[in-house]
Tab-separated table of C-alpha atoms in Angstrom:
chain	number	residue	atom	x	y	z
S	1	UNK	CA	-85.276	-28.705	93.538
S	2	UNK	CA	-83.295	-30.125	90.654
S	3	UNK	CA	-79.796	-31.119	91.797
S	4	UNK	CA	-77.061	-30.539	89.284
S	5	UNK	CA	-73.324	-30.067	89.560
S	6	UNK	CA	-71.153	-27.743	87.495
S	7	UNK	CA	-70.196	-30.458	84.995
S	8	UNK	CA	-73.810	-31.401	84.301
S	9	UNK	CA	-74.784	-27.757	84.134
S	10	UNK	CA	-72.068	-27.091	81.583
S	11	UNK	CA	-73.252	-29.994	79.429
S	12	UNK	CA	-76.830	-28.775	79.615
S	13	UNK	CA	-75.878	-25.244	78.614
S	14	UNK	CA	-73.774	-26.492	75.695
S	15	UNK	CA	-76.771	-28.478	74.432
S	16	UNK	CA	-78.887	-25.320	74.536
S	17	UNK	CA	-76.203	-23.012	73.157
S	18	UNK	CA	-77.645	-22.829	69.691
S	19	UNK	CA	-81.033	-21.791	71.072
S	20	UNK	CA	-79.755	-19.229	73.562
S	21	UNK	CA	-79.240	-15.491	72.873
S	22	UNK	CA	-75.637	-14.406	73.226
S	23	UNK	CA	-76.626	-11.864	75.861
S	24	UNK	CA	-77.994	-14.572	78.141
S	25	UNK	CA	-75.124	-16.947	77.392
S	26	UNK	CA	-72.563	-14.251	78.296
S	27	UNK	CA	-74.303	-13.535	81.597
S	28	UNK	CA	-74.385	-17.215	82.534
S	29	UNK	CA	-70.736	-17.745	81.496
S	30	UNK	CA	-69.673	-14.818	83.667
S	31	UNK	CA	-71.708	-16.143	86.579
S	32	UNK	CA	-70.228	-19.621	86.324
S	33	UNK	CA	-66.665	-18.329	86.050
S	34	UNK	CA	-67.210	-16.259	89.196
S	35	UNK	CA	-68.287	-19.199	91.347
S	36	UNK	CA	-65.696	-20.277	93.946
S	37	UNK	CA	-63.664	-23.453	93.652
S	38	UNK	CA	-65.711	-26.445	94.779
S	39	UNK	CA	-64.536	-28.495	97.698
S	40	UNK	CA	-67.223	-30.034	99.833
S	41	UNK	CA	-69.761	-27.219	99.550
S	42	UNK	CA	-71.976	-28.964	97.024
S	43	UNK	CA	-75.196	-27.853	98.660
S	44	UNK	CA	-74.533	-24.155	98.011
S	45	UNK	CA	-73.312	-24.661	94.453
S	46	UNK	CA	-76.299	-26.912	93.703
S	47	UNK	CA	-78.673	-24.148	94.750
S	48	UNK	CA	-76.897	-21.573	92.593
S	49	UNK	CA	-76.762	-23.887	89.595
S	50	UNK	CA	-80.422	-24.845	90.012
S	51	UNK	CA	-81.421	-21.198	89.981
S	52	UNK	CA	-79.551	-20.620	86.722
S	53	UNK	CA	-81.054	-23.696	85.077
S	54	UNK	CA	-84.529	-22.652	86.191
S	55	UNK	CA	-84.047	-19.208	84.644
S	56	UNK	CA	-82.804	-20.709	81.383
S	57	UNK	CA	-85.706	-23.161	81.313
S	58	UNK	CA	-88.208	-20.323	81.741
S	59	UNK	CA	-86.526	-18.408	78.941
S	60	UNK	CA	-86.551	-21.355	76.553
S	61	UNK	CA	-90.154	-22.192	77.359
S	62	UNK	CA	-91.410	-18.720	76.511
S	63	UNK	CA	-89.750	-18.298	73.147
S	64	UNK	CA	-87.231	-15.567	73.952
S	65	UNK	CA	-89.591	-12.605	73.996
S	66	UNK	CA	-87.858	-9.335	74.820
S	67	UNK	CA	-89.735	-8.854	78.080
S	68	UNK	CA	-88.993	-12.392	79.230
S	69	UNK	CA	-85.324	-12.052	78.338
S	70	UNK	CA	-85.123	-8.891	80.435
S	71	UNK	CA	-86.769	-10.605	83.401
S	72	UNK	CA	-84.416	-13.553	83.193
S	73	UNK	CA	-81.358	-11.339	82.868
S	74	UNK	CA	-82.446	-9.480	85.971
S	75	UNK	CA	-83.222	-12.709	87.861
S	76	UNK	CA	-79.697	-14.046	87.297
S	77	UNK	CA	-77.729	-12.163	89.972
S	78	UNK	CA	-74.361	-10.614	89.329
S	79	UNK	CA	-72.001	-12.979	91.147
S	80	UNK	CA	-68.443	-11.944	91.814
S	81	UNK	CA	-66.634	-8.689	92.463
S	82	UNK	CA	-67.579	-5.382	90.883
S	83	UNK	CA	-64.078	-4.157	91.695
S	84	UNK	CA	-62.497	-6.791	89.448
S	85	UNK	CA	-64.414	-5.239	86.520
S	86	UNK	CA	-63.152	-1.756	87.405
S	87	UNK	CA	-60.487	0.023	85.377
S	88	UNK	CA	-58.820	0.852	88.698
S	89	UNK	CA	-56.069	-1.760	89.036
S	90	UNK	CA	-55.657	-0.815	92.705
S	91	UNK	CA	-59.141	-2.094	93.519
S	92	UNK	CA	-58.483	-5.327	91.644
S	93	UNK	CA	-55.276	-5.895	93.605
S	94	UNK	CA	-57.045	-5.194	96.896
S	95	UNK	CA	-59.711	-7.780	96.069
S	96	UNK	CA	-57.053	-10.327	95.098
S	97	UNK	CA	-55.484	-9.844	98.534
S	98	UNK	CA	-58.834	-10.644	100.141
S	99	UNK	CA	-59.193	-7.165	101.637
S	100	UNK	CA	-62.653	-6.283	100.312
S	101	UNK	CA	-65.791	-6.719	102.409
S	102	UNK	CA	-68.722	-8.524	100.758
S	103	UNK	CA	-72.086	-6.796	101.290
S	104	UNK	CA	-74.628	-7.907	98.628
S	105	UNK	CA	-77.575	-5.895	99.961
S	106	UNK	CA	-80.253	-4.600	97.593
S	107	UNK	CA	-83.123	-2.121	97.314
S	108	UNK	CA	-85.762	-1.961	94.556
S	109	UNK	CA	-87.855	1.001	93.413
S	110	UNK	CA	-89.380	2.111	90.094
S	111	UNK	CA	-88.560	-1.296	88.594
S	112	UNK	CA	-84.839	-0.794	89.235
S	113	UNK	CA	-82.745	-2.793	91.703
S	114	UNK	CA	-79.570	-1.388	93.223
S	115	UNK	CA	-77.190	-3.773	94.981
S	116	UNK	CA	-74.181	-2.765	97.050
S	117	UNK	CA	-71.849	-5.582	96.068
S	118	UNK	CA	-68.771	-4.897	98.205
S	119	UNK	CA	-66.843	-2.234	100.069
S	120	UNK	CA	-63.226	-1.389	100.881
S	121	UNK	CA	-62.303	0.976	103.702
S	122	UNK	CA	-58.566	1.298	104.246
S	123	UNK	CA	-58.712	4.162	106.712
S	124	UNK	CA	-58.307	6.908	104.110
S	125	UNK	CA	-61.356	6.462	101.850
S	126	UNK	CA	-64.412	4.243	101.429
S	127	UNK	CA	-64.785	2.533	98.034
S	128	UNK	CA	-68.153	0.975	97.210
S	129	UNK	CA	-68.931	-1.402	94.345
S	130	UNK	CA	-72.572	-1.406	93.241
S	131	UNK	CA	-74.812	-2.970	90.589
S	132	UNK	CA	-77.878	-1.391	88.935
S	133	UNK	CA	-80.324	-3.774	87.220
S	134	UNK	CA	-83.627	-3.191	85.445
S	135	UNK	CA	-86.053	-5.049	83.205
S	136	UNK	CA	-85.924	-2.006	80.925
S	137	UNK	CA	-82.753	-1.086	79.069
S	138	UNK	CA	-80.620	1.249	81.160
S	139	UNK	CA	-78.799	4.393	80.109
S	140	UNK	CA	-75.067	4.080	79.483
S	141	UNK	CA	-74.313	6.156	82.558
S	142	UNK	CA	-76.785	6.175	85.435
S	143	UNK	CA	-74.958	9.087	87.168
S	144	UNK	CA	-76.391	8.336	90.618
S	145	UNK	CA	-77.265	11.106	93.038
S	146	UNK	CA	-76.258	9.820	96.462
S	147	UNK	CA	-76.573	10.783	100.120
S	148	UNK	CA	-74.693	9.273	103.068
S	149	UNK	CA	-75.121	8.858	106.786
S	150	UNK	CA	-72.404	7.507	109.066
S	151	UNK	CA	-73.697	5.974	112.287
S	152	UNK	CA	-76.972	7.767	111.604
S	153	UNK	CA	-75.402	11.214	111.154
S	154	UNK	CA	-74.729	13.287	108.076
S	155	UNK	CA	-70.955	13.764	107.674
S	156	UNK	CA	-69.971	17.409	107.902
S	157	UNK	CA	-67.643	17.726	104.944
S	158	UNK	CA	-67.218	14.959	102.401
S	159	UNK	CA	-66.662	14.346	98.711
S	160	UNK	CA	-67.975	11.640	96.386
S	161	UNK	CA	-66.433	10.482	93.119
S	162	UNK	CA	-66.510	7.399	90.954
S	163	UNK	CA	-67.524	5.918	87.628
S	164	UNK	CA	-69.812	3.334	86.089
S	165	UNK	CA	-69.890	1.192	82.948
S	166	UNK	CA	-72.345	-1.000	81.109
S	167	UNK	CA	-72.232	-4.742	81.792
S	168	UNK	CA	-75.173	-5.502	79.469
S	169	UNK	CA	-78.336	-3.669	78.364
S	170	UNK	CA	-79.995	-4.266	81.731
S	171	UNK	CA	-77.018	-4.012	84.068
S	172	UNK	CA	-74.641	-1.211	85.076
S	173	UNK	CA	-71.601	-1.781	87.302
S	174	UNK	CA	-70.327	1.183	89.298
S	175	UNK	CA	-67.699	2.220	91.813
S	176	UNK	CA	-67.954	5.244	94.080
S	177	UNK	CA	-65.477	6.676	96.559
S	178	UNK	CA	-66.343	8.523	99.748
S	179	UNK	CA	-63.730	10.909	101.166
S	180	UNK	CA	-64.287	12.688	104.483
S	181	UNK	CA	-62.536	15.725	105.921
S	182	UNK	CA	-62.467	14.051	109.347
S	183	UNK	CA	-61.005	10.710	110.351
S	184	UNK	CA	-63.685	8.023	110.189
S	185	UNK	CA	-63.947	5.464	112.997
S	186	UNK	CA	-62.535	1.972	112.514
S	187	UNK	CA	-66.057	0.511	112.476
S	188	UNK	CA	-69.293	2.263	111.549
S	189	UNK	CA	-72.701	1.738	109.968
S	190	UNK	CA	-73.042	3.326	106.541
S	191	UNK	CA	-76.426	4.358	105.180
S	192	UNK	CA	-76.283	4.974	101.423
S	193	UNK	CA	-79.282	6.525	99.702
S	194	UNK	CA	-79.423	6.455	95.912
S	195	UNK	CA	-82.127	9.083	95.282
S	196	UNK	CA	-81.679	9.459	91.535
S	197	UNK	CA	-80.392	7.159	88.800
S	198	UNK	CA	-80.014	8.936	85.482
S	199	UNK	CA	-83.361	10.696	84.968
S	200	UNK	CA	-85.246	8.391	87.338
S	201	UNK	CA	-85.928	9.638	90.850
S	202	UNK	CA	-86.614	7.099	93.581
S	203	UNK	CA	-85.530	5.743	96.922
S	204	UNK	CA	-82.873	3.075	96.999
S	205	UNK	CA	-81.677	3.034	100.594
S	206	UNK	CA	-79.064	0.452	101.631
S	207	UNK	CA	-77.652	0.128	105.146
S	208	UNK	CA	-74.591	-1.948	106.008
S	209	UNK	CA	-71.653	-2.144	108.439
S	210	UNK	CA	-68.158	-1.084	107.373
S	211	UNK	CA	-64.908	-2.151	108.982
S	212	UNK	CA	-61.483	-0.690	108.386
S	213	UNK	CA	-58.674	-2.816	106.996
S	214	UNK	CA	-55.279	-1.581	108.130
S	215	UNK	CA	-53.051	-4.607	107.606
S	216	UNK	CA	-51.662	-3.096	104.385
S	217	UNK	CA	-51.291	0.473	105.686
S	218	UNK	CA	-48.064	2.248	106.491
S	219	UNK	CA	-48.048	5.560	108.380
S	220	UNK	CA	-45.186	8.002	108.865
S	221	UNK	CA	-45.250	11.142	111.045
S	222	UNK	CA	-42.559	13.415	109.562
S	223	UNK	CA	-43.444	16.684	111.375
S	224	UNK	CA	-41.041	18.300	108.908
S	225	UNK	CA	-41.159	22.088	108.585
S	226	UNK	CA	-40.104	24.411	105.781
S	227	UNK	CA	-40.232	28.212	105.747
S	228	UNK	CA	-39.852	30.690	102.934
S	229	UNK	CA	-40.379	34.321	103.839
S	230	UNK	CA	-43.830	34.633	105.402
S	231	UNK	CA	-44.991	31.147	104.301
S	232	UNK	CA	-44.512	28.024	106.427
S	233	UNK	CA	-45.331	24.388	105.711
S	234	UNK	CA	-45.487	21.475	108.158
S	235	UNK	CA	-46.125	17.932	106.908
S	236	UNK	CA	-47.656	16.102	109.856
S	237	UNK	CA	-48.701	12.702	108.548
S	238	UNK	CA	-48.488	10.504	105.446
S	239	UNK	CA	-50.590	7.350	105.106
S	240	UNK	CA	-49.815	4.748	102.442
S	241	UNK	CA	-52.973	2.674	101.925
S	242	UNK	CA	-54.190	0.223	99.249
S	243	UNK	CA	-56.573	2.715	97.601
S	244	UNK	CA	-54.841	6.046	98.200
S	245	UNK	CA	-51.894	7.980	99.631
S	246	UNK	CA	-52.965	10.636	102.124
S	247	UNK	CA	-50.911	13.657	103.214
S	248	UNK	CA	-51.937	15.869	106.136
S	249	UNK	CA	-50.192	19.232	106.398
S	250	UNK	CA	-50.517	22.769	107.745
S	251	UNK	CA	-49.821	25.781	105.552
S	252	UNK	CA	-49.553	29.302	106.976
S	253	UNK	CA	-49.368	32.479	104.910
S	254	UNK	CA	-50.508	36.086	105.349
S	255	UNK	CA	-54.253	36.459	104.825
S	256	UNK	CA	-53.817	39.629	102.787
S	257	UNK	CA	-51.475	37.857	100.344
S	258	UNK	CA	-52.891	34.345	100.553
S	259	UNK	CA	-52.312	32.207	97.466
S	260	UNK	CA	-54.239	29.123	96.389
S	261	UNK	CA	-51.425	26.590	96.428
S	262	UNK	CA	-51.397	23.025	95.146
S	263	UNK	CA	-48.848	20.400	96.110
S	264	UNK	CA	-47.456	17.478	94.138
S	265	UNK	CA	-46.301	14.140	95.519
S	266	UNK	CA	-43.515	12.131	93.887
S	267	UNK	CA	-42.009	8.720	94.509
S	268	UNK	CA	-38.425	7.589	93.997
S	269	UNK	CA	-39.090	7.166	90.261
S	270	UNK	CA	-39.840	10.876	89.867
S	271	UNK	CA	-43.434	10.285	88.751
S	272	UNK	CA	-46.129	12.564	90.208
S	273	UNK	CA	-49.195	10.895	91.703
S	274	UNK	CA	-52.659	11.901	90.537
S	275	UNK	CA	-54.551	13.923	93.200
S	276	UNK	CA	-57.957	12.513	94.196
S	277	UNK	CA	-59.464	14.869	96.777
S	278	UNK	CA	-58.597	17.718	99.142
S	279	UNK	CA	-60.170	19.121	102.312
S	280	UNK	CA	-59.283	22.229	104.311
S	281	UNK	CA	-60.438	22.702	107.874
S	282	UNK	CA	-59.148	24.899	110.697
S	283	UNK	CA	-55.782	25.455	109.056
S	284	UNK	CA	-55.196	21.764	108.359
S	285	UNK	CA	-55.210	20.397	104.808
S	286	UNK	CA	-55.795	16.741	103.944
S	287	UNK	CA	-55.066	15.728	100.375
S	288	UNK	CA	-55.418	12.248	98.879
S	289	UNK	CA	-53.462	10.995	95.887
S	290	UNK	CA	-53.587	7.753	93.967
S	291	UNK	CA	-51.744	4.932	95.770
S	292	UNK	CA	-48.162	3.909	95.164
S	293	UNK	CA	-47.897	0.477	93.579
S	294	UNK	CA	-44.933	-0.140	95.844
S	295	UNK	CA	-44.196	2.046	98.849
S	296	UNK	CA	-40.989	3.963	98.034
S	297	UNK	CA	-38.064	4.574	100.373
S	298	UNK	CA	-38.388	8.326	99.865
S	299	UNK	CA	-41.113	10.713	98.714
S	300	UNK	CA	-40.948	14.334	97.573
S	301	UNK	CA	-43.640	16.842	98.505
S	302	UNK	CA	-43.405	20.074	96.573
S	303	UNK	CA	-45.618	23.048	95.687
S	304	UNK	CA	-46.859	23.240	92.136
S	305	UNK	CA	-45.069	26.017	90.325
S	306	UNK	CA	-46.167	28.094	87.347
S	307	UNK	CA	-46.514	31.511	88.964
S	308	UNK	CA	-44.147	34.362	88.186
S	309	UNK	CA	-40.432	33.830	88.684
S	310	UNK	CA	-40.282	35.556	92.078
S	311	UNK	CA	-43.135	33.522	93.563
S	312	UNK	CA	-41.856	30.242	92.111
S	313	UNK	CA	-38.448	30.878	93.616
S	314	UNK	CA	-40.100	31.476	96.977
S	315	UNK	CA	-42.292	28.381	96.798
S	316	UNK	CA	-39.463	26.086	95.694
S	317	UNK	CA	-37.898	26.501	99.134
S	318	UNK	CA	-40.920	24.693	100.650
S	319	UNK	CA	-40.072	21.449	98.856
S	320	UNK	CA	-39.164	18.565	101.158
S	321	UNK	CA	-37.880	15.027	100.750
S	322	UNK	CA	-39.309	12.648	103.313
S	323	UNK	CA	-37.781	9.313	104.268
S	324	UNK	CA	-40.185	6.374	104.513
S	325	UNK	CA	-38.845	4.134	107.278
């Protein structure tokens, strides 16, 4: 194997720059910038650099045909964090704090490779960063159809959301979030099955362990109660986590006059948080909002108004201010 350090690699790539397609050059630049700072781990960096040089050499030797370019682009792995490419600044901050869990496990089917790059589980939701690569040009949005198993069992009630964006013609970076109606264990094995990517059906099954990070979490147990006529509200628990803010509450109202109520969560600055997911089970409601950038000293939990004047007046009495100690 050819041994080459980062400095020599950089010189070699600069010499070839005029002959190299911008698409390949961008991929290699991103890969190099993602490599960790070198100390005494020259063996590992030499192997990575050698793989890149070998791919470039193959590309140059075959005259940049489209098929060869696609193969080389796929053979150069995405190195780094998918979360740092996300528009979600919360995920970027979590990675910067060293709270993400590196996975880098892949499955290939129908000429498409799916890699689970990393995962964050802060006790309230599971966020998964993944990469889709193919020798053929990919659609702008692969819209994956996904199934989950936790410790070998299908979760009873869960929701999945997320987004994806193009990295280059042959690579899509995506983030998905798994929310469960029940509290997940601190450690579990997660089986993720991508069974459809865009219009392509297949079997991309990836199995990996997940461990909860709680060092950044803050939990309060208000057990505050408000009543207004025949409606009562009890806020039992609020969890402030890196990727979400979770509120667990019980709402009781007469079945014959039951209203579909939504609740808003505000910080000290008076700004409402964006809701992410909601589950109802056995009289208990669990709703997740976007995270606070900084945990406030006080939060306000209030029902969303907009009904007629009589109902709004009734609901406004359920509002509560909760101290965060």
